[in-house]
mmCIF file of C-alpha atoms in Angstrom:
data_model
loop_
_atom_site.group_PDB
_atom_site.id
_atom_site.type_symbol
_atom_site.label_atom_id
_atom_site.label_comp_id
_atom_site.label_asym_id
_atom_site.label_seq_id
_atom_site.Cartn_x
_atom_site.Cartn_y
_atom_site.Cartn_z
ATOM 1 C CA MET A 1 -172.217 162.119 -108.226
ATOM 2 C CA GLY A 2 -169.790 159.614 -106.952
ATOM 3 C CA ASP A 3 -166.678 158.008 -107.960
ATOM 4 C CA SER A 4 -166.018 156.390 -111.263
ATOM 5 C CA ASP A 5 -167.517 152.946 -111.828
ATOM 6 C CA ASP A 6 -164.184 151.139 -112.107
ATOM 7 C CA GLU A 7 -163.208 152.674 -108.698
ATOM 8 C CA THR A 8 -166.526 152.103 -106.962
ATOM 9 C CA LEU A 9 -166.810 148.432 -108.284
ATOM 10 C CA ALA A 10 -163.619 147.938 -106.383
ATOM 11 C CA CYS A 11 -163.601 146.147 -102.917
ATOM 12 C CA GLY A 12 -160.271 145.514 -101.274
ATOM 13 C CA GLY A 13 -158.361 145.953 -104.437
ATOM 14 C CA ASP A 14 -160.246 143.235 -106.247
ATOM 15 C CA LEU A 15 -162.683 144.162 -109.007
ATOM 16 C CA TYR A 16 -166.027 142.797 -108.316
ATOM 17 C CA ASN A 17 -166.509 141.419 -111.665
ATOM 18 C CA SER A 18 -164.445 141.714 -114.754
ATOM 19 C CA ASP A 19 -167.262 140.928 -117.136
ATOM 20 C CA ILE A 20 -168.984 144.009 -115.862
ATOM 21 C CA LEU A 21 -165.841 146.284 -115.780
ATOM 22 C CA LYS A 22 -165.042 145.311 -119.329
ATOM 23 C CA GLN A 23 -168.862 146.439 -119.989
ATOM 24 C CA ILE A 24 -168.149 149.931 -118.293
ATOM 25 C CA LEU A 25 -164.879 150.753 -119.740
ATOM 26 C CA GLU A 26 -166.115 149.868 -123.347
ATOM 27 C CA ALA A 27 -169.246 151.951 -122.575
ATOM 28 C CA LYS A 28 -166.913 155.067 -121.689
ATOM 29 C CA ASP A 29 -165.845 154.959 -125.477
ATOM 30 C CA GLY A 30 -169.044 154.263 -127.075
ATOM 31 C CA GLU A 31 -172.656 153.725 -126.085
ATOM 32 C CA PRO A 32 -173.464 153.078 -122.606
ATOM 33 C CA SER A 33 -173.786 149.209 -121.741
ATOM 34 C CA GLN A 34 -176.609 147.798 -119.845
ATOM 35 C CA PHE A 35 -174.663 148.446 -116.586
ATOM 36 C CA GLN A 36 -173.988 152.403 -117.477
ATOM 37 C CA SER A 37 -176.438 154.956 -117.368
ATOM 38 C CA PHE A 38 -176.672 157.692 -119.950
ATOM 39 C CA TRP A 39 -176.181 160.032 -117.270
ATOM 40 C CA GLU A 40 -172.805 158.485 -116.067
ATOM 41 C CA LYS A 41 -171.451 158.619 -119.543
ATOM 42 C CA ASP A 42 -172.059 162.461 -119.652
ATOM 43 C CA GLU A 43 -171.381 163.131 -115.930
ATOM 44 C CA GLN A 44 -168.464 165.179 -116.932
ATOM 45 C CA ASP A 45 -171.212 167.638 -118.368
ATOM 46 C CA VAL A 46 -173.221 168.116 -114.986
ATOM 47 C CA ASP A 47 -173.772 171.580 -115.767
ATOM 48 C CA GLU A 48 -174.967 171.043 -119.290
ATOM 49 C CA TYR A 49 -176.873 174.276 -119.731
ATOM 50 C CA THR A 50 -175.291 177.873 -120.010
ATOM 51 C CA GLU A 51 -176.464 180.388 -117.654
ATOM 52 C CA GLU A 52 -178.290 182.051 -120.413
ATOM 53 C CA GLU A 53 -180.254 178.959 -121.164
ATOM 54 C CA ILE A 54 -180.990 178.375 -117.281
ATOM 55 C CA ARG A 55 -182.245 181.851 -117.235
ATOM 56 C CA ASN A 56 -184.347 181.849 -120.207
ATOM 57 C CA ASP A 57 -185.663 178.511 -120.558
ATOM 58 C CA PRO A 58 -187.739 177.458 -117.610
ATOM 59 C CA ALA A 59 -187.732 173.673 -118.634
ATOM 60 C CA LYS A 60 -184.094 173.819 -118.237
ATOM 61 C CA ARG A 61 -184.087 175.887 -115.327
ATOM 62 C CA ILE A 62 -186.275 173.278 -113.427
ATOM 63 C CA LEU A 63 -183.952 170.539 -113.923
ATOM 64 C CA TRP A 64 -180.880 172.786 -112.694
ATOM 65 C CA ALA A 65 -182.800 173.844 -109.741
ATOM 66 C CA ALA A 66 -184.044 170.166 -108.767
ATOM 67 C CA GLU A 67 -180.311 169.074 -108.980
ATOM 68 C CA ASN A 68 -179.191 171.804 -106.774
ATOM 69 C CA ASN A 69 -182.053 171.685 -104.272
ATOM 70 C CA MET A 70 -183.164 175.040 -104.892
ATOM 71 C CA MET A 71 -186.763 174.600 -103.512
ATOM 72 C CA GLU A 72 -187.997 178.082 -104.028
ATOM 73 C CA GLU A 73 -186.904 178.425 -107.523
ATOM 74 C CA VAL A 74 -188.764 174.827 -108.368
ATOM 75 C CA GLU A 75 -191.679 176.312 -106.598
ATOM 76 C CA GLN A 76 -191.744 179.390 -108.644
ATOM 77 C CA ILE A 77 -191.433 177.624 -111.905
ATOM 78 C CA LEU A 78 -194.274 175.161 -111.058
ATOM 79 C CA ARG A 79 -196.509 177.843 -110.007
ATOM 80 C CA ASN A 80 -196.156 179.495 -113.282
ATOM 81 C CA ASP A 81 -196.416 176.189 -115.367
ATOM 82 C CA PRO A 82 -197.175 173.119 -113.470
ATOM 83 C CA SER A 83 -196.504 171.006 -116.617
ATOM 84 C CA LEU A 84 -192.597 171.764 -116.221
ATOM 85 C CA VAL A 85 -192.568 168.985 -113.542
ATOM 86 C CA HIS A 86 -192.255 166.706 -116.571
ATOM 87 C CA SER A 87 -189.440 168.398 -118.133
ATOM 88 C CA ALA A 88 -186.532 166.237 -119.261
ATOM 89 C CA ASP A 89 -183.177 166.566 -120.685
ATOM 90 C CA LYS A 90 -181.648 164.956 -123.897
ATOM 91 C CA ASP A 91 -181.118 161.621 -121.976
ATOM 92 C CA GLY A 92 -184.706 161.574 -120.306
ATOM 93 C CA TYR A 93 -183.687 162.428 -116.843
ATOM 94 C CA THR A 94 -186.512 164.557 -115.256
ATOM 95 C CA PRO A 95 -186.260 166.995 -112.042
ATOM 96 C CA LEU A 96 -187.308 164.011 -110.024
ATOM 97 C CA HIS A 97 -184.681 161.899 -111.409
ATOM 98 C CA ARG A 98 -181.936 164.687 -110.633
ATOM 99 C CA ALA A 99 -183.498 164.997 -107.051
ATOM 100 C CA ALA A 100 -183.195 161.233 -106.842
ATOM 101 C CA TYR A 101 -179.596 160.598 -107.541
ATOM 102 C CA ASN A 102 -178.375 163.616 -105.146
ATOM 103 C CA ASP A 103 -180.766 162.206 -102.253
ATOM 104 C CA HIS A 104 -182.439 165.629 -102.076
ATOM 105 C CA VAL A 105 -185.579 164.050 -100.381
ATOM 106 C CA GLU A 106 -187.625 167.070 -99.686
ATOM 107 C CA MET A 107 -187.196 168.332 -103.333
ATOM 108 C CA ALA A 108 -188.225 164.617 -104.462
ATOM 109 C CA GLU A 109 -191.210 164.870 -102.172
ATOM 110 C CA LYS A 110 -192.358 168.321 -103.548
ATOM 111 C CA LEU A 111 -192.086 166.992 -107.149
ATOM 112 C CA ILE A 112 -193.989 163.967 -106.683
ATOM 113 C CA GLN A 113 -196.789 166.013 -104.721
ATOM 114 C CA LYS A 114 -196.751 168.312 -107.963
ATOM 115 C CA GLY A 115 -196.940 165.350 -110.358
ATOM 116 C CA GLY A 116 -193.776 164.019 -110.821
ATOM 117 C CA ASP A 117 -193.746 160.355 -112.099
ATOM 118 C CA VAL A 118 -192.039 157.998 -110.179
ATOM 119 C CA GLY A 119 -192.313 155.526 -113.020
ATOM 120 C CA ARG A 120 -190.894 157.925 -115.889
ATOM 121 C CA ARG A 121 -188.077 156.196 -117.536
ATOM 122 C CA THR A 122 -184.774 157.585 -119.218
ATOM 123 C CA ALA A 123 -183.358 156.853 -122.575
ATOM 124 C CA ASP A 124 -181.865 153.748 -121.008
ATOM 125 C CA GLY A 125 -184.736 152.786 -119.035
ATOM 126 C CA TRP A 126 -184.035 154.128 -115.721
ATOM 127 C CA GLN A 127 -186.646 155.279 -113.215
ATOM 128 C CA PRO A 128 -185.985 157.473 -110.461
ATOM 129 C CA LEU A 129 -185.597 154.584 -108.060
ATOM 130 C CA HIS A 130 -182.703 153.113 -110.323
ATOM 131 C CA SER A 131 -180.774 156.412 -109.900
ATOM 132 C CA ALA A 132 -181.452 156.607 -106.084
ATOM 133 C CA CYS A 133 -180.413 153.115 -105.442
ATOM 134 C CA ARG A 134 -177.365 153.365 -108.013
ATOM 135 C CA TRP A 135 -175.930 156.292 -105.876
ATOM 136 C CA ASN A 136 -176.986 155.059 -102.324
ATOM 137 C CA CYS A 137 -179.468 157.559 -101.926
ATOM 138 C CA LEU A 138 -181.477 155.732 -98.893
ATOM 139 C CA ARG A 139 -183.885 158.494 -98.028
ATOM 140 C CA VAL A 140 -185.199 159.310 -101.698
ATOM 141 C CA ALA A 141 -185.346 155.421 -102.357
ATOM 142 C CA GLU A 142 -187.628 154.826 -99.637
ATOM 143 C CA LEU A 143 -189.624 157.977 -100.504
ATOM 144 C CA LEU A 144 -190.067 156.632 -104.174
ATOM 145 C CA LEU A 145 -190.889 153.196 -102.946
ATOM 146 C CA THR A 146 -193.702 154.571 -100.606
ATOM 147 C CA SER A 147 -194.833 156.523 -103.609
ATOM 148 C CA GLY A 148 -195.436 153.489 -105.762
ATOM 149 C CA ALA A 149 -192.398 153.088 -107.543
ATOM 150 C CA ASP A 150 -191.989 149.744 -109.040
ATOM 151 C CA ILE A 151 -189.242 147.744 -106.967
ATOM 152 C CA ASN A 152 -188.503 145.313 -109.711
ATOM 153 C CA SER A 153 -188.401 147.609 -112.843
ATOM 154 C CA GLN A 154 -186.005 146.414 -115.244
ATOM 155 C CA SER A 155 -183.761 148.963 -117.533
ATOM 156 C CA ILE A 156 -183.144 148.231 -121.234
ATOM 157 C CA GLY A 157 -180.205 146.377 -119.779
ATOM 158 C CA GLY A 158 -182.327 144.388 -117.543
ATOM 159 C CA LEU A 159 -181.032 146.001 -114.439
ATOM 160 C CA THR A 160 -183.473 146.407 -111.437
ATOM 161 C CA PRO A 161 -182.774 148.832 -108.603
ATOM 162 C CA LEU A 162 -181.390 145.847 -106.525
ATOM 163 C CA HIS A 163 -178.780 145.212 -109.253
ATOM 164 C CA LEU A 164 -177.719 148.772 -109.066
ATOM 165 C CA ALA A 165 -177.561 148.709 -105.421
ATOM 166 C CA CYS A 166 -175.485 145.515 -105.156
ATOM 167 C CA SER A 167 -173.006 146.963 -107.829
ATOM 168 C CA GLU A 168 -171.614 149.031 -104.777
ATOM 169 C CA HIS A 169 -169.947 147.519 -101.812
ATOM 170 C CA ASP A 170 -171.125 150.736 -99.625
ATOM 171 C CA SER A 171 -174.636 150.403 -100.455
ATOM 172 C CA VAL A 172 -175.593 148.211 -97.413
ATOM 173 C CA GLU A 173 -178.448 150.607 -95.966
ATOM 174 C CA VAL A 174 -180.244 150.701 -99.633
ATOM 175 C CA VAL A 175 -179.857 146.757 -100.029
ATOM 176 C CA GLU A 176 -181.237 146.400 -96.574
ATOM 177 C CA LEU A 177 -184.101 148.702 -97.375
ATOM 178 C CA LEU A 178 -184.975 146.767 -100.682
ATOM 179 C CA LEU A 179 -184.613 143.400 -99.121
ATOM 180 C CA SER A 180 -187.230 144.301 -96.649
ATOM 181 C CA TRP A 181 -189.929 145.516 -99.121
ATOM 182 C CA PRO A 182 -192.687 143.511 -100.019
ATOM 183 C CA GLY A 183 -192.752 142.160 -103.612
ATOM 184 C CA LEU A 184 -189.052 142.235 -104.205
ATOM 185 C CA ARG A 185 -187.599 139.739 -106.739
ATOM 186 C CA VAL A 186 -183.887 138.769 -106.165
ATOM 187 C CA ASP A 187 -184.024 136.418 -108.885
ATOM 188 C CA VAL A 188 -184.394 138.736 -111.910
ATOM 189 C CA LEU A 189 -181.839 138.328 -114.819
ATOM 190 C CA SER A 190 -180.076 141.008 -116.375
ATOM 191 C CA ARG A 191 -179.226 141.106 -120.149
ATOM 192 C CA ALA A 192 -175.685 140.021 -118.881
ATOM 193 C CA GLY A 193 -177.369 137.043 -117.319
ATOM 194 C CA GLN A 194 -176.639 138.146 -113.745
ATOM 195 C CA THR A 195 -178.944 138.407 -110.778
ATOM 196 C CA PRO A 196 -178.403 140.700 -107.757
ATOM 197 C CA VAL A 197 -177.475 137.654 -105.865
ATOM 198 C CA ASP A 198 -174.303 137.239 -108.183
ATOM 199 C CA LEU A 199 -173.241 140.917 -107.698
ATOM 200 C CA ALA A 200 -173.978 140.663 -104.103
ATOM 201 C CA ALA A 201 -171.850 137.749 -103.433
ATOM 202 C CA GLN A 202 -168.574 139.699 -104.375
ATOM 203 C CA SER A 203 -169.027 141.563 -101.127
ATOM 204 C CA GLU A 204 -168.972 140.174 -97.900
ATOM 205 C CA ALA A 205 -171.295 142.597 -96.243
ATOM 206 C CA LEU A 206 -173.841 142.390 -99.017
ATOM 207 C CA ASP A 207 -173.915 138.874 -99.376
ATOM 208 C CA TYR A 208 -174.415 138.636 -95.507
ATOM 209 C CA LEU A 209 -177.493 140.719 -95.971
ATOM 210 C CA PHE A 210 -178.910 138.151 -98.369
ATOM 211 C CA ARG A 211 -178.262 135.376 -96.284
ATOM 212 C CA MET A 212 -179.925 137.073 -93.348
ATOM 213 C CA ALA A 213 -182.904 137.575 -95.513
ATOM 214 C CA ALA A 214 -183.284 133.997 -96.741
ATOM 215 C CA PRO A 215 -185.166 131.787 -97.020
ATOM 216 C CA SER A 216 -187.964 134.499 -96.965
ATOM 217 C CA VAL A 217 -186.610 136.280 -99.964
ATOM 218 C CA ASN A 218 -187.199 134.130 -102.871
ATOM 219 C CA GLU A 219 -185.619 131.198 -101.026
ATOM 220 C CA LEU A 220 -182.212 132.144 -102.103
ATOM 221 C CA TYR A 221 -180.316 129.742 -99.675
ATOM 222 C CA PRO A 222 -182.595 126.734 -99.250
#
């Protein structure tokens, strides 16, 4: 699922933002902060279900199958019980969330076709688009947006998908996609009092994208 947050926030040896880093490090020893998803806190337990649980519980099996891009397995499960597209783990992640953060675009499309909710929230308020943007999954992010995902949706910590994309210096393509999407707001404040612009300013590549988009995007640089 990617490097640890303290590594991915690094650019040229300098940390993007010491306050954000402090929140992340604190969250690793306690409850997730507004910057960390519950899934990140538990990412050492990616295979959270035993083989027996996966075999005997279709609700758990579809989560496992979606994450591992097992299309035939997901299709079979949904033929038997279409309602299982809404299954969720203990942190609220659905099959669509799991497909989203792995950039399994065909899987995500199938789940949406079968009724997967692009607006479904996890325990910390992340929608599938948050997951796609946090892990730089361009194809799924575009699919979710065309399927009606709210580009400005805020997590419990006030983070939008753009906040999360701007937290990664290599998320240029996803940031480009978001900046080009109608209705985007770049001035949304997180609970920590930061806008996506504040985060992007720490990366030359991302800051350049914002300047290229101005003044059409909320008149960032009048």
